[in-house]
Short mmCIF file of C-alpha atoms in Angstrom, two decimals:
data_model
loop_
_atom_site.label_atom_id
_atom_site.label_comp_id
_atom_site.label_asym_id
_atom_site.label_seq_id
_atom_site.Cartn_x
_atom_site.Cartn_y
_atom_site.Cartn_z
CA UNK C 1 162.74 151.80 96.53
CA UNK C 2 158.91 151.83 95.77
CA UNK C 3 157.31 153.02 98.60
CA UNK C 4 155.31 150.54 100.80
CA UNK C 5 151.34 150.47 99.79
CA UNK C 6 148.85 148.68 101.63
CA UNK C 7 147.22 145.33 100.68
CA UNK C 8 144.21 146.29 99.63
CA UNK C 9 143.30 142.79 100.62
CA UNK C 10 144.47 143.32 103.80
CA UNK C 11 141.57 142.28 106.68
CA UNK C 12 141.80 144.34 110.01
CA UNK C 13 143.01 142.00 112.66
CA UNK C 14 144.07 142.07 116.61
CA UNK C 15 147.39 141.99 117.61
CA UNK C 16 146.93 138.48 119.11
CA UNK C 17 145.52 137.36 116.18
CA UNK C 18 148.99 138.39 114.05
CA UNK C 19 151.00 136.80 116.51
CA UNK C 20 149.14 133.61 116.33
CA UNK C 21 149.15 133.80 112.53
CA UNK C 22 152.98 134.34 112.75
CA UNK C 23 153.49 131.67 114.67
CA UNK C 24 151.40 129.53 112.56
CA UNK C 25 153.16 130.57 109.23
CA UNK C 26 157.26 129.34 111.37
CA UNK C 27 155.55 126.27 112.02
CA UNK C 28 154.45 125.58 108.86
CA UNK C 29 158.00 126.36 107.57
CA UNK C 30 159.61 123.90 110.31
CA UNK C 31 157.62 121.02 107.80
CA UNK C 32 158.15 121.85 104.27
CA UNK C 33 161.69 120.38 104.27
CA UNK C 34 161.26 116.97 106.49
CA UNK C 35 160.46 114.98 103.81
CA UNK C 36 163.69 115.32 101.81
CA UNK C 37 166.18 115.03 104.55
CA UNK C 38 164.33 112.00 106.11
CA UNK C 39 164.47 109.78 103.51
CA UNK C 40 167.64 110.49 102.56
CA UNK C 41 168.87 109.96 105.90
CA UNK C 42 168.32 106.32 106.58
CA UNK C 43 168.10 105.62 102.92
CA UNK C 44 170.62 102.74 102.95
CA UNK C 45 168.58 100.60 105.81
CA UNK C 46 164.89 101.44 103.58
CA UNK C 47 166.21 100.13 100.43
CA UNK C 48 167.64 97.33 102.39
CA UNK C 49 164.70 96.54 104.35
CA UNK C 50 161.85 97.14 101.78
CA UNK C 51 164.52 95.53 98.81
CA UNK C 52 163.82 98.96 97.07
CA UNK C 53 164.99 98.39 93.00
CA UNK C 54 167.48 101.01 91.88
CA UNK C 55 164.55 102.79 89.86
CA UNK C 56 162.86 103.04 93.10
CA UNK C 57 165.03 104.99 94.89
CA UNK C 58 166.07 107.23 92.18
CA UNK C 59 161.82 108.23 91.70
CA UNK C 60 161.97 108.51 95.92
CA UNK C 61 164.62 111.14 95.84
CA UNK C 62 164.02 113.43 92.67
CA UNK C 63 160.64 113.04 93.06
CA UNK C 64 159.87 115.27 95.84
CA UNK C 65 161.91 118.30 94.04
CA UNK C 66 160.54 117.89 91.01
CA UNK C 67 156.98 118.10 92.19
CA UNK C 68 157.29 121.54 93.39
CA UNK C 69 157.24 122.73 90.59
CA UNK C 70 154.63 120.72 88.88
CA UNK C 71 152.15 121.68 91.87
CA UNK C 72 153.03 125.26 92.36
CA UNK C 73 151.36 127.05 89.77
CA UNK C 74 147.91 125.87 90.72
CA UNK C 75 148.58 127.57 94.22
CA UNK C 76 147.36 130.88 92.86
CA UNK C 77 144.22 129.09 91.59
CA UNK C 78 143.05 127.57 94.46
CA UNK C 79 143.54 130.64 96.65
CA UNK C 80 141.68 132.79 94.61
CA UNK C 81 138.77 130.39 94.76
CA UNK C 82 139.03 128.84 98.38
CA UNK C 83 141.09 131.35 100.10
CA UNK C 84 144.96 130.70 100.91
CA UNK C 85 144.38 129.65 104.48
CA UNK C 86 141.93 127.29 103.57
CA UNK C 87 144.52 125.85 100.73
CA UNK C 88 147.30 126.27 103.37
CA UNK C 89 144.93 123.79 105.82
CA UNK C 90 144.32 121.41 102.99
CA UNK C 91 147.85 121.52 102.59
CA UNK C 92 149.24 120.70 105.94
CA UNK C 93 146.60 117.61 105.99
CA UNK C 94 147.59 116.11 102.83
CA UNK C 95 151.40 116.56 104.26
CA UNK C 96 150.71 114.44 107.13
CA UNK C 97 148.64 112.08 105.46
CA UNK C 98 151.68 111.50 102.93
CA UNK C 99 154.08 111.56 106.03
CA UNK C 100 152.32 109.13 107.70
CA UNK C 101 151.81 106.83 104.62
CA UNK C 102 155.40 106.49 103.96
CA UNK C 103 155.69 104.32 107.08
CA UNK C 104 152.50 102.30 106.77
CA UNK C 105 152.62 98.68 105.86
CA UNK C 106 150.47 97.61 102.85
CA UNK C 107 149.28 94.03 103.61
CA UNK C 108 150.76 91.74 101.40
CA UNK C 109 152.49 93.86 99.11
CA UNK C 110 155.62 95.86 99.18
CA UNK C 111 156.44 98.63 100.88
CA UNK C 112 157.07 101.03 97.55
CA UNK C 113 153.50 101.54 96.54
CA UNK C 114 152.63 103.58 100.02
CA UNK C 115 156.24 105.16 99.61
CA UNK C 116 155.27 106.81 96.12
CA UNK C 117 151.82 107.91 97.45
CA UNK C 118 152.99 109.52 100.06
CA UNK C 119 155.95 110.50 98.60
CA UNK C 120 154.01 112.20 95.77
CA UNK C 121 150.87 113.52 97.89
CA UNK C 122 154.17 115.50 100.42
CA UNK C 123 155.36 117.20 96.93
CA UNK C 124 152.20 118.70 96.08
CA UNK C 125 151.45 119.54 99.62
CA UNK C 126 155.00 121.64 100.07
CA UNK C 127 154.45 122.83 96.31
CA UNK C 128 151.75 124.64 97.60
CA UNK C 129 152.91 125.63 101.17
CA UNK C 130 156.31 127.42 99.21
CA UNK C 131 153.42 129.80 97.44
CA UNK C 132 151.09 130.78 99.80
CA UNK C 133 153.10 131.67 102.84
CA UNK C 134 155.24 134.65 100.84
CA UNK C 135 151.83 135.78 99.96
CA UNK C 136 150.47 135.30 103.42
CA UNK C 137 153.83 137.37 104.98
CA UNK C 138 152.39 139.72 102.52
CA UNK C 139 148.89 140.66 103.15
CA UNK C 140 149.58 140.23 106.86
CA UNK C 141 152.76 141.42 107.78
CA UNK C 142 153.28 144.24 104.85
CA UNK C 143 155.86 146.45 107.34
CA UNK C 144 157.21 143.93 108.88
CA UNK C 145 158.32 142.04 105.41
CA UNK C 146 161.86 141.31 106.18
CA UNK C 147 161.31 139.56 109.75
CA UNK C 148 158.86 137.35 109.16
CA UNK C 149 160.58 136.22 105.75
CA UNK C 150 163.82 136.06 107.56
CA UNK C 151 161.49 133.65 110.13
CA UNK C 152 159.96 131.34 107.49
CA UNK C 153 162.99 131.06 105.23
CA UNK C 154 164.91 130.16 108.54
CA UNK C 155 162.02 127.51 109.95
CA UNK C 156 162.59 125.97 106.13
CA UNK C 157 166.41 125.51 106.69
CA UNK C 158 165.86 124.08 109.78
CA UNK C 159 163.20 121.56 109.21
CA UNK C 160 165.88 120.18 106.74
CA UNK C 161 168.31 120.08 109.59
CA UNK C 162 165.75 118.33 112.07
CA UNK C 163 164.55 115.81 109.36
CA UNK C 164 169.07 115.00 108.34
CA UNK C 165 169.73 115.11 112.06
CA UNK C 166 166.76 113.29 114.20
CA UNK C 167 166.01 110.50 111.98
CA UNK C 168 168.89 108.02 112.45
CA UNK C 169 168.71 108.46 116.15
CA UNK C 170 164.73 107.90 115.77
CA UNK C 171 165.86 104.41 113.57
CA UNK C 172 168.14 103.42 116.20
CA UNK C 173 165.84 104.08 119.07
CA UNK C 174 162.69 101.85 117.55
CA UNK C 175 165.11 99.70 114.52
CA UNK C 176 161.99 100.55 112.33
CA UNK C 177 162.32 102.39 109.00
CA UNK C 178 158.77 102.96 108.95
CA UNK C 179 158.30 104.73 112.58
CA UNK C 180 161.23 106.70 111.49
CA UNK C 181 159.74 108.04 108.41
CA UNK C 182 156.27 108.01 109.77
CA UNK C 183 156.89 110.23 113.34
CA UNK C 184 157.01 113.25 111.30
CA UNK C 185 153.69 113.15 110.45
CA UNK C 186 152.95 113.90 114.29
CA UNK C 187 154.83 117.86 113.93
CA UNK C 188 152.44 118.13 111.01
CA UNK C 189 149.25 116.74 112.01
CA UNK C 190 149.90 119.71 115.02
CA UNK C 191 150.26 122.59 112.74
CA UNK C 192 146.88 121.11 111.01
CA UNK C 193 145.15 121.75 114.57
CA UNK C 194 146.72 125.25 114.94
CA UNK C 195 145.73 126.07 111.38
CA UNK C 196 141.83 124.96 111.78
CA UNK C 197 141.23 128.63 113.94
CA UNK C 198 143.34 130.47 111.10
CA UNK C 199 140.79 128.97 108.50
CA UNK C 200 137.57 129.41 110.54
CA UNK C 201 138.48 133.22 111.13
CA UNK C 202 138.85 133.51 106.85
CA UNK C 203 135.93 131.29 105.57
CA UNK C 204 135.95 132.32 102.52
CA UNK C 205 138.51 134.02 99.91
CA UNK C 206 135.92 137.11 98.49
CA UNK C 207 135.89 138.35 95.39
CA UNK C 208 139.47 139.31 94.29
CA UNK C 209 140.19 143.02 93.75
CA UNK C 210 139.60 143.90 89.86
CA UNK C 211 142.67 143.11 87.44
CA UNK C 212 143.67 139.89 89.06
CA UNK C 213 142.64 137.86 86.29
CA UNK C 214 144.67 139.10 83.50
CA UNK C 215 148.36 138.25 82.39
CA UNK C 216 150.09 139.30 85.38
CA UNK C 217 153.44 138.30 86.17
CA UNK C 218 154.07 135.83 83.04
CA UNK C 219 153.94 139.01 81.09
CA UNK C 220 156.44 141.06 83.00
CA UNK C 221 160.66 141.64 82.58
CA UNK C 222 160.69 142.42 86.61
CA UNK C 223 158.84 139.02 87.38
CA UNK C 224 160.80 136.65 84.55
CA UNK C 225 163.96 138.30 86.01
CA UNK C 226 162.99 137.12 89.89
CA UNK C 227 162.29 134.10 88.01
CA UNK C 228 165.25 133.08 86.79
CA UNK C 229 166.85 134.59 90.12
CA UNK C 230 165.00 131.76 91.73
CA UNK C 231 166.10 129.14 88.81
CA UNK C 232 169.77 129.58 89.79
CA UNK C 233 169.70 130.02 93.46
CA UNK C 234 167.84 126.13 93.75
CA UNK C 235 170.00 124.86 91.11
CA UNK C 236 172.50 125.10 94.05
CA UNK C 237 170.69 125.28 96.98
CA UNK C 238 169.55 121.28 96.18
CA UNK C 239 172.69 120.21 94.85
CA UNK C 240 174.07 121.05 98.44
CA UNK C 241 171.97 119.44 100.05
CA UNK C 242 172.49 116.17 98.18
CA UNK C 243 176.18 116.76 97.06
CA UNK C 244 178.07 118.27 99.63
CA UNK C 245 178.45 115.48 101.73
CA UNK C 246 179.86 113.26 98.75
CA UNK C 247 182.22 116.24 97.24
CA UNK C 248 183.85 116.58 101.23
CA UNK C 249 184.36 112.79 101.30
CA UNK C 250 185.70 112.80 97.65
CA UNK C 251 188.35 115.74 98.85
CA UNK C 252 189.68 112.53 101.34
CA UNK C 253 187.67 114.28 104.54
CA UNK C 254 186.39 111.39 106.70
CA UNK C 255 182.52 110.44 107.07
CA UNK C 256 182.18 111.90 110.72
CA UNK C 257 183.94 115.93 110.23
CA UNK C 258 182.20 115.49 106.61
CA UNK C 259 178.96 115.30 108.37
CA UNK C 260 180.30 118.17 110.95
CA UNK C 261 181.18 120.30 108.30
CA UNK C 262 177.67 120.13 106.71
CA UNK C 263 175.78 120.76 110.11
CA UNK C 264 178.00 123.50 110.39
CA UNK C 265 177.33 124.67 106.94
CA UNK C 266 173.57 124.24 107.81
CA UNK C 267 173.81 126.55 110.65
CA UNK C 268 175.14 129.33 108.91
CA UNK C 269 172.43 128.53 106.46
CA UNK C 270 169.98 129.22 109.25
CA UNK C 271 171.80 132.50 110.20
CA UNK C 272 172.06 133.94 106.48
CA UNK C 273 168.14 133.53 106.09
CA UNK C 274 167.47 135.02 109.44
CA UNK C 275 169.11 138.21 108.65
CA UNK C 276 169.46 138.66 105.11
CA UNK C 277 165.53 139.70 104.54
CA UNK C 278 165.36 141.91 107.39
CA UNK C 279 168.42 143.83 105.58
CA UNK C 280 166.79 143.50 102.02
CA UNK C 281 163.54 145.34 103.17
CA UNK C 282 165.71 147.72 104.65
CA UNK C 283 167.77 148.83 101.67
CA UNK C 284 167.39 150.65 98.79
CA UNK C 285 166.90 148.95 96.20
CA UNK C 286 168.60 145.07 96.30
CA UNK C 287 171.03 144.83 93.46
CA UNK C 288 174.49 144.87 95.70
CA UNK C 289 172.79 142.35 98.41
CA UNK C 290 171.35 139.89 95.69
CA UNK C 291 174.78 139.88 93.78
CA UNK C 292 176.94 139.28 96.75
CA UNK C 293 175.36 136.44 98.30
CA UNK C 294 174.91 135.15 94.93
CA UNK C 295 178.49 135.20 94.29
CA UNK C 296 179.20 133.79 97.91
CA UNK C 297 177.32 130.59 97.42
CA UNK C 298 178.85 129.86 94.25
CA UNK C 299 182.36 131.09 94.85
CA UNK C 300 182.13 128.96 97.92
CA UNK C 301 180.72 125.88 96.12
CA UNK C 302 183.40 126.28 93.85
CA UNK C 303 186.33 126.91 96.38
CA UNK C 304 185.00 123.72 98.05
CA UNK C 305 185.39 121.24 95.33
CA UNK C 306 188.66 123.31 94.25
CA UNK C 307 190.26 125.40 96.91
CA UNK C 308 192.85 123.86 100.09
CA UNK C 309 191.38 121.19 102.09
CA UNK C 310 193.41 123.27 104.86
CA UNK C 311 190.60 126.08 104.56
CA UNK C 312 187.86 123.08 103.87
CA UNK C 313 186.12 125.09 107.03
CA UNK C 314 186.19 128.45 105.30
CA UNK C 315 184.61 127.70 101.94
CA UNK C 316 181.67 125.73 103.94
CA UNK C 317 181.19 128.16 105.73
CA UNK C 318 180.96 130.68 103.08
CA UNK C 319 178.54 128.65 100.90
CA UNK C 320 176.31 128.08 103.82
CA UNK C 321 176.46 131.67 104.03
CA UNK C 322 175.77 132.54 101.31
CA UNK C 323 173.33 130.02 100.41
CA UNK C 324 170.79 130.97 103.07
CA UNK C 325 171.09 134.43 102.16
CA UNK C 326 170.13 133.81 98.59
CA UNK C 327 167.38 131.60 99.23
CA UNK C 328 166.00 134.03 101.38
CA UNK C 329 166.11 136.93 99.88
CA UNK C 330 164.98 135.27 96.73
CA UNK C 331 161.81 135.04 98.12
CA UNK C 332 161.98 137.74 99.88
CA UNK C 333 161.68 139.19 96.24
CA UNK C 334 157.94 138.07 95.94
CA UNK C 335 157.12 140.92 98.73
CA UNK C 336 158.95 143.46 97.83
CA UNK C 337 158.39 143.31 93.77
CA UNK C 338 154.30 143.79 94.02
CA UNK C 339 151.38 145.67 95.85
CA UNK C 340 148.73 143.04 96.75
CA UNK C 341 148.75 139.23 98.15
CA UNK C 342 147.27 138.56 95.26
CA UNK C 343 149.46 139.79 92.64
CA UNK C 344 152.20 137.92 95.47
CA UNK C 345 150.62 135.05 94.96
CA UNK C 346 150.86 134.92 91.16
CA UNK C 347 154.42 135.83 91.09
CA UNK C 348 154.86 133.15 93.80
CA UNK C 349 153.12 130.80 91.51
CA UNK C 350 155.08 131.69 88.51
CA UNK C 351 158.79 131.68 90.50
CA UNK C 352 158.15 128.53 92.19
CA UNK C 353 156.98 126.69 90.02
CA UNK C 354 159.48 127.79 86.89
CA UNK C 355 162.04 127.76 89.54
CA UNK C 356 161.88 124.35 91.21
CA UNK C 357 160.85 122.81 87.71
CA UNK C 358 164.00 124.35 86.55
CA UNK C 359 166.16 124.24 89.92
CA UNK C 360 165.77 120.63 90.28
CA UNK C 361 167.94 119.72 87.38
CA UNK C 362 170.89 121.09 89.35
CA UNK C 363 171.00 117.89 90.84
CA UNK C 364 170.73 115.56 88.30
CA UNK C 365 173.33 117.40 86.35
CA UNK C 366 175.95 117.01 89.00
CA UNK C 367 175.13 113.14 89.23
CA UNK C 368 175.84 113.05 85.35
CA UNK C 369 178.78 114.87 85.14
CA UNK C 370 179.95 112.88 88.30
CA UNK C 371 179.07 109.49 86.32
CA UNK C 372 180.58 110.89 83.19
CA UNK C 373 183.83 112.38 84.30
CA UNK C 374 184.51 110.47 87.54
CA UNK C 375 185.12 113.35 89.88
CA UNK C 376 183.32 116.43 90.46
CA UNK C 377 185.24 119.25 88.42
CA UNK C 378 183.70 119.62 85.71
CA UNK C 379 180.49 120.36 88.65
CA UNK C 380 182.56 122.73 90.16
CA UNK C 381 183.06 124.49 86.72
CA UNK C 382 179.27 124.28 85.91
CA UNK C 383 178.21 126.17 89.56
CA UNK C 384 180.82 128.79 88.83
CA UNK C 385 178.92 129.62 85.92
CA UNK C 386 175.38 129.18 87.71
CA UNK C 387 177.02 131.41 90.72
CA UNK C 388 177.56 134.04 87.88
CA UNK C 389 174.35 133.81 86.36
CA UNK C 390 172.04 134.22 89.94
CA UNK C 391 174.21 137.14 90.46
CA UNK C 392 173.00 138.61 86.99
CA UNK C 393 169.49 138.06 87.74
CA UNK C 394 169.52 138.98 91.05
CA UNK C 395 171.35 142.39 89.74
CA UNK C 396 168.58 142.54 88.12
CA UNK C 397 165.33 141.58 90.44
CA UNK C 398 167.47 143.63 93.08
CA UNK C 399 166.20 147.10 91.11
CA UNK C 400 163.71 149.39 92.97
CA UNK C 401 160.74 148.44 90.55
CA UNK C 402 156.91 147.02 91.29
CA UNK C 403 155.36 144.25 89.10
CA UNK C 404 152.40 146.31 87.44
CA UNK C 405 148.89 145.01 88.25
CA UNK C 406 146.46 144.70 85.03
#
């Protein structure tokens, strides 16, 4: 493994002031996922309240995915010229505004015009919040890598959990869709407060170190092969989020250990993206670690849609896994493939971006071959192949190499 080199970017800072930082950077994690698994949650009582067309609500729940990677690649941009904790701030406001506009009325008109601007206005926010906080774990935490991506990558999972699991019992508390939708704003708006001293202490970005204007990562095998790492791992990762549920139902499981089953799954999420950075800065080189949790999330995506209902438990389990493993050390990738934030940022840019642009389809496949075949085989067939392929990839990324700076 390449040994560790200091950020040249890197500003001398307190103790107190990396723990605050730290602390920041979970937070920020526990809202980049909120918006998905809100919506989705009490989806049947919005489209039944706000008489959301069919359109609608297909826009409402691909839109969010898709804009991450339309918005990521002008992350590097903007934190070259503003500096990423100013971007980061900027960020975490426009995320609340959209939050909060999701549940505002719009005097006489309907509820979907507010619901697309904020919809849109969250995508772009977490677009850039994905980008900058690998680079951020970077500059700031350079030997201490795999902990605090094990600690954002974690926060992520979970503020999917909090959004799937708290907003029903929000809707049944209040019988509003809106107050549901909108009360996330409020974790949000909080991190926006905690940010403002984060931005204050780095007014402005500085001139970047010389060679980060030139091709950088588009132009490199090492950074195309994280790349595609990060294509495969999100073609799964958001088809399990929006699919699992359906497949376990499909398999004859009933609604309620369905849903217990996917918490379940969740959890172990949670536990594969606590650990599995902390053991990728630790080894090596990657190549074995990337390949077997690859292979776990899509041998146990498979084994779910194919494998005995009797060991239903088992293959959850295992994709959960295995899933939050991959996603973690797939961006745990972005730290340990380059020397400076700012090269981080630009491969953060590029991954992101090509990967969530990419990644998203994962989804929309499965709904077609589920609308063309009438079961979800042919799916199960599909993520064997994309199981295969991340583990390729991720052989590859996995190799003891550094993404060379112009």
């Amino acid at each position: 493994m390449p040994t560790p080199h200091a950020d040249p970017t890197t500003v001398p800072t307190s103790r107190r002031a990396l723990v605050y930082l730290a602390v920041c950077v979970v937070l920020v994690g526990l809202n980049l996922r909120t918006v998905f698994s809100s919506f989705s949650a009490i989806l049947p009582e919005i489209t039944a309240a706000a008489g959301l067309p069919g359109w609608a609500v297909t826009v409402l729940t691909t839109a969010p995915v898709t804009l991450l990677g339309v918005f990521a690649p002008f992350a590097p941009r903007l934190a070259r010229r503003f500096g990423p904790e100013n971007v980061l701030l900027g960020a975490m406001v426009v995320l609340t505004l959209g939050l909060l506009a999701r549940g505002l009325p719009l005097p006489g008109a309907s509820a979907l015009p507010l619901l697309l601007a904020g919809t849109v206005a969250c995508g772009a926010a977490i677009a850039l919040g994905n980008v900058l906080l690998p680079s951020i774990v970077k500059r700031d935490f350079a030997h201490r890598i795999g902990l605090m991506s094990g600690l954002y990558t974690t926060a992520i999972c979970a503020s999917a959990a909090l959004g799937a699991g708290l907003t029903y019992p929000v809707y049944q508390a209040t019988d509003s869709w809106r107050g549901s939708l909108a009360v996330w704003a409020v974790p949000a708006a909080v991190v926006v407060l905690l940010l403002v001293p984060v931005a204050l202490h780095h007014r402005t970005a500085g001139p970047p170190p010389p060679g980060t204007g030139g091709p950088g990562p588009w132009g490199s095998a090492v950074a195309w092969q994280i790349t595609l790492f990060m294509v495969f791992q999100a073609m799964m990762s958001f088809s399990v989020f929006a699919w699992l549920a359906p497949i376990l139902r499909e398999r004859g499981i009933d609604g309620a250990t369905a849903g217990l089953i996917v918490a379940v799954s969740i959890l172990l999420q949670m536990t594969g993206s606590l650990f599995a950075p902390v053991l990728a800065a630790r080894l090596a080189d990657q190549r074995v670690l990337n390949a077997v949790v690859a292979l776990m999330a899509g041998g146990g995506f498979v084994l779910s849609i194919f494998g005995p209902t009797e060991l239903i438990w088992v293959w959850t389990g295992l994709l959960g896994l295995g899933q939050g493993s991959l996603t973690a050390v797939a961006l745990t990738m972005i730290a340990l493939r380059t020397r400076s934030s700012h090269m981080a940022v630009r491969l953060s840019g590029m991954m992101q971006g090509v990967g969530y642009g990419l990644g998203s389809s994962g989804t929309f496949l499965v709904g077609q071959l589920l609308h063309w075949t009438g079961g979800f085989a042919a799916a199960g067939v599909m993520f064997a192949v994309v199981g295969a392929l991340a583990a390729v990839f991720g052989w590859q990324a996995g190799r003891a190499r550094l993404i060379r700076e112009e």
